[in-house]
Coordinates of C-alpha atoms (C1' of nucleotides) in Angstrom, one line a residue:
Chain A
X694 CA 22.6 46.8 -42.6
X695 CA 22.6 42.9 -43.0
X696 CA 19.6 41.5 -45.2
X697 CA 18.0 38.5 -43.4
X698 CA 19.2 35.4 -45.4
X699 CA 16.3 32.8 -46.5
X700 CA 16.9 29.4 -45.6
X701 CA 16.0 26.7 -48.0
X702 CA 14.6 24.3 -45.3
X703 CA 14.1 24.2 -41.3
X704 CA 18.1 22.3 -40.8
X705 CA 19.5 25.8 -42.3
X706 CA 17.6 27.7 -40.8
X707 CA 18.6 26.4 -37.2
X708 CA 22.3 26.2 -38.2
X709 CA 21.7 30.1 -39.3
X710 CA 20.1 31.0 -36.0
X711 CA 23.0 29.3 -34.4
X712 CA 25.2 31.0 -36.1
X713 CA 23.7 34.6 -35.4
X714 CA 22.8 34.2 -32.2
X715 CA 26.3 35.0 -31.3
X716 CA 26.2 38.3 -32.4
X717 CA 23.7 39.5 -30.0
X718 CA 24.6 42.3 -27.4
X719 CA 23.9 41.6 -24.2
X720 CA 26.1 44.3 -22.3
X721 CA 24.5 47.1 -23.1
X722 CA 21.5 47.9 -20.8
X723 CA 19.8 50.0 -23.9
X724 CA 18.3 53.5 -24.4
X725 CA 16.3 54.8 -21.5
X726 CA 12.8 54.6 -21.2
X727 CA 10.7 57.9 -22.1
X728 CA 13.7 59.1 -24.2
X729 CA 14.3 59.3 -27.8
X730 CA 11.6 56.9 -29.9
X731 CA 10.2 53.7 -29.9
X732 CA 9.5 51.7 -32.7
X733 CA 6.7 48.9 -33.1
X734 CA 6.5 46.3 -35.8
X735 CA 4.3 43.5 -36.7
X736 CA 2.7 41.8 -39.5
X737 CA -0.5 40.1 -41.0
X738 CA -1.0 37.4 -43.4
X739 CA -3.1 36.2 -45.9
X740 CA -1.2 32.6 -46.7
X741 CA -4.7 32.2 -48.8
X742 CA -3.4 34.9 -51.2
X743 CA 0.4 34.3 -50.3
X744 CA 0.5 38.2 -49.1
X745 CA 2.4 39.3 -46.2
X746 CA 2.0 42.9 -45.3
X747 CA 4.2 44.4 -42.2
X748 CA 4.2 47.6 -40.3
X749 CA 6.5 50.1 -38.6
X750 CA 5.4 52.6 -36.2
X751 CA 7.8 55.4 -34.7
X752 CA 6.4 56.6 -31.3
X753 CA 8.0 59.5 -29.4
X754 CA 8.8 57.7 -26.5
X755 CA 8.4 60.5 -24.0
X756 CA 4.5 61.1 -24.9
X757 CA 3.7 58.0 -27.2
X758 CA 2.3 60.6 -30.0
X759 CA 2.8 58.5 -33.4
X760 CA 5.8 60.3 -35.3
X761 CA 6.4 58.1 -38.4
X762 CA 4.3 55.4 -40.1
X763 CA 5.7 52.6 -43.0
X764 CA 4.0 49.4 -44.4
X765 CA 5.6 47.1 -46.8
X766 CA 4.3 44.3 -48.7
X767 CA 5.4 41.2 -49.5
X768 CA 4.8 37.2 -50.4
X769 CA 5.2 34.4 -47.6
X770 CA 8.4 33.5 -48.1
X771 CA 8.7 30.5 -44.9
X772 CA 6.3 28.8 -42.9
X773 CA 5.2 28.8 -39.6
X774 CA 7.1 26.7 -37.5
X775 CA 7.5 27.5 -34.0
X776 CA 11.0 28.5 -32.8
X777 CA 11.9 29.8 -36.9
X778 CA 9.1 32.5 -36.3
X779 CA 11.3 35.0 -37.7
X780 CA 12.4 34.0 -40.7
X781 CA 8.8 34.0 -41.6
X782 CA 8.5 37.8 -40.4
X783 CA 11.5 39.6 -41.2
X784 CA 11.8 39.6 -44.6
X785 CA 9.1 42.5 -44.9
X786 CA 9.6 43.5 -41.9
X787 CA 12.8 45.0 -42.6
X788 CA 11.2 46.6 -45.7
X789 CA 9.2 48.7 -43.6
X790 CA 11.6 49.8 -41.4
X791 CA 14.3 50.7 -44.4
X792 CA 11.3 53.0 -46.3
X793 CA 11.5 55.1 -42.8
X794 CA 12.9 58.6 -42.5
X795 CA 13.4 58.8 -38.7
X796 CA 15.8 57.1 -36.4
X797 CA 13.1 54.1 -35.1
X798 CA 15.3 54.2 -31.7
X799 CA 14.1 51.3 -29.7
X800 CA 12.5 48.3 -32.1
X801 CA 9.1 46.4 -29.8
X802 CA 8.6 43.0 -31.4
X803 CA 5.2 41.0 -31.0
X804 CA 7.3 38.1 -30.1
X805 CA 10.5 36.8 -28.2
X806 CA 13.9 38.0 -28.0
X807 CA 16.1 35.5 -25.7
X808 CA 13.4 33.7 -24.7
X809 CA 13.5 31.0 -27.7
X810 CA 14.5 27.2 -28.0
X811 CA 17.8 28.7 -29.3
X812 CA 17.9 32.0 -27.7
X813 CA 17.5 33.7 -30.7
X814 CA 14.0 34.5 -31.2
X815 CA 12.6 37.6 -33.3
X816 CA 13.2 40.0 -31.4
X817 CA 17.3 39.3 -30.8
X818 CA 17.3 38.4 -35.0
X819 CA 15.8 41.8 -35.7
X820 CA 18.3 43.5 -33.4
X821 CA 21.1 41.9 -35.0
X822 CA 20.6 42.2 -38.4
X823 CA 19.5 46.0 -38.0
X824 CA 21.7 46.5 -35.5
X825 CA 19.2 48.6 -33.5
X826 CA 18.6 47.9 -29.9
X827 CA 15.5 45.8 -29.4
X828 CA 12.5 43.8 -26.9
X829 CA 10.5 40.9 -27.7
X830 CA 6.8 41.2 -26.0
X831 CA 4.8 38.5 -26.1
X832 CA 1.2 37.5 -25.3
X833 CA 1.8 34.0 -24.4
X834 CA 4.5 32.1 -22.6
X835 CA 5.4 29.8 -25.3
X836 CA 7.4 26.8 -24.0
X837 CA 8.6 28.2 -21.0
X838 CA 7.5 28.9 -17.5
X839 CA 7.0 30.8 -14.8
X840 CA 5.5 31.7 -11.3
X841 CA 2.2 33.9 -11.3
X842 CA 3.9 37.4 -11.2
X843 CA 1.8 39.7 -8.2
X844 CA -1.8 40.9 -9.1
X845 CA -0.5 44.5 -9.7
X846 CA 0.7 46.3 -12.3
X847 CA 4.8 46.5 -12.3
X848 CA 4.9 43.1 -11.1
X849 CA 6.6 40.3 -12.6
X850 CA 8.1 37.2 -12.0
X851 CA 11.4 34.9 -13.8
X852 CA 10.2 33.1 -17.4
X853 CA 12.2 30.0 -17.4
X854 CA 13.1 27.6 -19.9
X855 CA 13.1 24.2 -19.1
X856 CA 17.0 24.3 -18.0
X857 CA 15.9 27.0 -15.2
X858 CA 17.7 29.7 -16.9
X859 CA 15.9 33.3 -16.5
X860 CA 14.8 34.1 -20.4
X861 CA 12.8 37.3 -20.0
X862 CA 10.0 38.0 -17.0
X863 CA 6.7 37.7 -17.0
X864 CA 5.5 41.3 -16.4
X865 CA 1.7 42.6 -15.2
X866 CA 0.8 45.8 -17.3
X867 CA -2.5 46.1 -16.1
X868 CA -4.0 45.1 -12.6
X869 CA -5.5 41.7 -12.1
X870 CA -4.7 40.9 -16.6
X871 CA -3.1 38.3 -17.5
X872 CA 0.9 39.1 -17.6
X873 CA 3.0 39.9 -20.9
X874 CA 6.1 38.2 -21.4
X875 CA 9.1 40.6 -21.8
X876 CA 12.5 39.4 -23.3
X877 CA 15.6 40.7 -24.3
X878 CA 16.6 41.7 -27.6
X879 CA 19.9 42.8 -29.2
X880 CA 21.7 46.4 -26.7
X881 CA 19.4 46.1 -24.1
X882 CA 19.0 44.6 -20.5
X883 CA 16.5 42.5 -19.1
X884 CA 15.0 45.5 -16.4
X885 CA 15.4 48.3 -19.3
X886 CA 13.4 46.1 -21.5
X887 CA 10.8 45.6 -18.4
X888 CA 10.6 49.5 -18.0
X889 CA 10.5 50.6 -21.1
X890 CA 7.2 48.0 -21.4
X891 CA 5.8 49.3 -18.7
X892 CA 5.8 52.8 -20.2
X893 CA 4.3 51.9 -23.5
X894 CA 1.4 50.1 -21.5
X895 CA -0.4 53.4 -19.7
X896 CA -3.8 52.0 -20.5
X897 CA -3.9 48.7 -22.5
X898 CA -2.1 45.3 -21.7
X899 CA 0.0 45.4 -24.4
X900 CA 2.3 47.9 -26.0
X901 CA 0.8 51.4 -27.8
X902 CA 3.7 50.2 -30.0
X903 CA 2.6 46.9 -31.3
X904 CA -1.5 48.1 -30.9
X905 CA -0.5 50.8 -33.4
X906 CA 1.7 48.2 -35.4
X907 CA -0.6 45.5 -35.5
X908 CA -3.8 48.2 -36.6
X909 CA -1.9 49.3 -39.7
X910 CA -0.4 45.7 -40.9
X911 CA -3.8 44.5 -40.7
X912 CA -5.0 47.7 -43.2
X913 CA -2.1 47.3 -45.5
X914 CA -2.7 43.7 -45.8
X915 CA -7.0 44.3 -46.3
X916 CA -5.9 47.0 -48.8
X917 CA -3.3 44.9 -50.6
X918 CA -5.8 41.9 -50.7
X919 CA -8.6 43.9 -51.7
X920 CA -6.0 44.9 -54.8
X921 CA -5.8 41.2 -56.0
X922 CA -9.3 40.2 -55.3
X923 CA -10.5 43.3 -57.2
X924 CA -7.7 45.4 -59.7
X925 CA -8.5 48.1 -61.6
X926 CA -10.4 47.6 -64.6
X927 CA -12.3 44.6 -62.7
X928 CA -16.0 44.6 -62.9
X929 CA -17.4 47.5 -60.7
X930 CA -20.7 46.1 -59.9
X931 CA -19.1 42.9 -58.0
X932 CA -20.3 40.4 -60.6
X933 CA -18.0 38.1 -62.5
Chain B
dG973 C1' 7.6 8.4 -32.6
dC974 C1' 3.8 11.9 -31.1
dG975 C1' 2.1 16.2 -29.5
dA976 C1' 3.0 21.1 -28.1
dC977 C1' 4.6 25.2 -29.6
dA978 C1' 6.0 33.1 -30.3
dG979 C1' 3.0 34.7 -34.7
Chain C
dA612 C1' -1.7 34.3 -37.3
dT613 C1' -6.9 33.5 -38.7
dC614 C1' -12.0 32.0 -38.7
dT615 C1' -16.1 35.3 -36.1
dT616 C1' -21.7 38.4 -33.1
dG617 C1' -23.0 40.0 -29.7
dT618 C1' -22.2 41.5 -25.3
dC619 C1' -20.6 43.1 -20.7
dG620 C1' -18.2 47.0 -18.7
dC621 C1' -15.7 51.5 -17.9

DNA sequence: GCGACAG
DNA sequence: ATCTTGTCGC
């Protein structure tokens, strides 16, 4: 598998997402939902410290039971700038995702896919430098827009950028909540990416994917800062 | 040019 | 993302 090249400033970077972005797979529509696993990533930071700590969480996508956990750790290697997102997550990210033993199947990203200035957001980057089929699920609608999706869950509506192209959809996991917004990858299709969020959501708005995902970045990262702030040998009773 | 802007 | 207590509700 490709390791994600670091750009030296935000002009690479865009020229490398240009040049990516056309190695994403749009015509496959992707595994089916309930089968196989799913795999949820995120990460946490502590730009105070310069740490960076990522997760990986293989689900059995039939009954969501957690089958594999991975955390890496890492220094901030880019800023956050909006639209180069993942250059900024990927990096440790992928760490965590090559320590695992088991197939991760399906990757969930806390982020976009298409849906991205360049249509190459996180989610599509991930896909194509693993070369695993991937989503992008997001809790805000960045740039783009869209139409109020129905009040129920299952029911979604277009997310458009600004040319009217369809991105991803808006999509209701959870009556009367605010929408997530669903975009495609790298292997999969726009309404296997909508089912298969629609399965990982039985109870919460987002994903049991990224919940798990985001609840063990955030330990790695307390545990890796609590490391610095206090190594061993450092005075036990808190003083200086 | 300025502000907005996934996480 | 992160800073942050209690509080309302199932």
């Amino acid at each position: 598998m490709k390791t994600i090249r670091t750009p030296a400033d935000e002009a690479e970077a865009r020229a490398l997402q240009d040049e990516l972005r056309g190695l994403v797979v749009r015509d496959e529509p992707g595994p089916p939902p309930g089968t196989g696993r799913v795999t949820g990533v995120d990460v946490a930071y502590d730009d105070e410290r310069d740490i960076v700590a990522a997760a990986a969480v293989v689900l059995d996508a039939a009954t969501l039971d957690v089958v594999e956990e991975a955390t890496a750790v890492g220094r901030v290697s880019f800023p956050y700038v909006p639209g180069l997102l993942a250059f900024r997550e990927i990096p440790t990210v992928l760490a965590a995702l090559e320590s695992l033993t088991s197939d991760p199947g399906l990757v969930v990203c806390d982020g976009y896919g298409l849906a991205h200035p360049r249509r190459f957001g996180l989610a599509a980057h991930l896909g194509v430098v693993t070369g695993l089929p991937s989503i992008g699920v997001a809790k805000n609608p960045f740039t783009f827009s869209y139409e109020p999706p129905g009040t129920r869950r299952g029911d979604s509506s277009p997310l458009l950028a600004d040319d009217g192209e369809e991105v991803g959809a808006a999509l209701r996991t959870r009556d009367g909540v605010k929408p997530v917004f669903v975009s495609v990858g790298h292997r999969v299709d726009l309404p296997t990416a909508r089912a298969h969020t629609l399965r990982l959501t039985p109870r919460y708005r987002l994903p049991e994917s990224t919940r798990h995902a985001d609840a063990l970045c955030r330990r790695a990262l307390r545990e890796a800062t609590a490391a610095t702030a206090a190594p061993p040998g450092a005075a036990p009773d808190g003083r200086e």
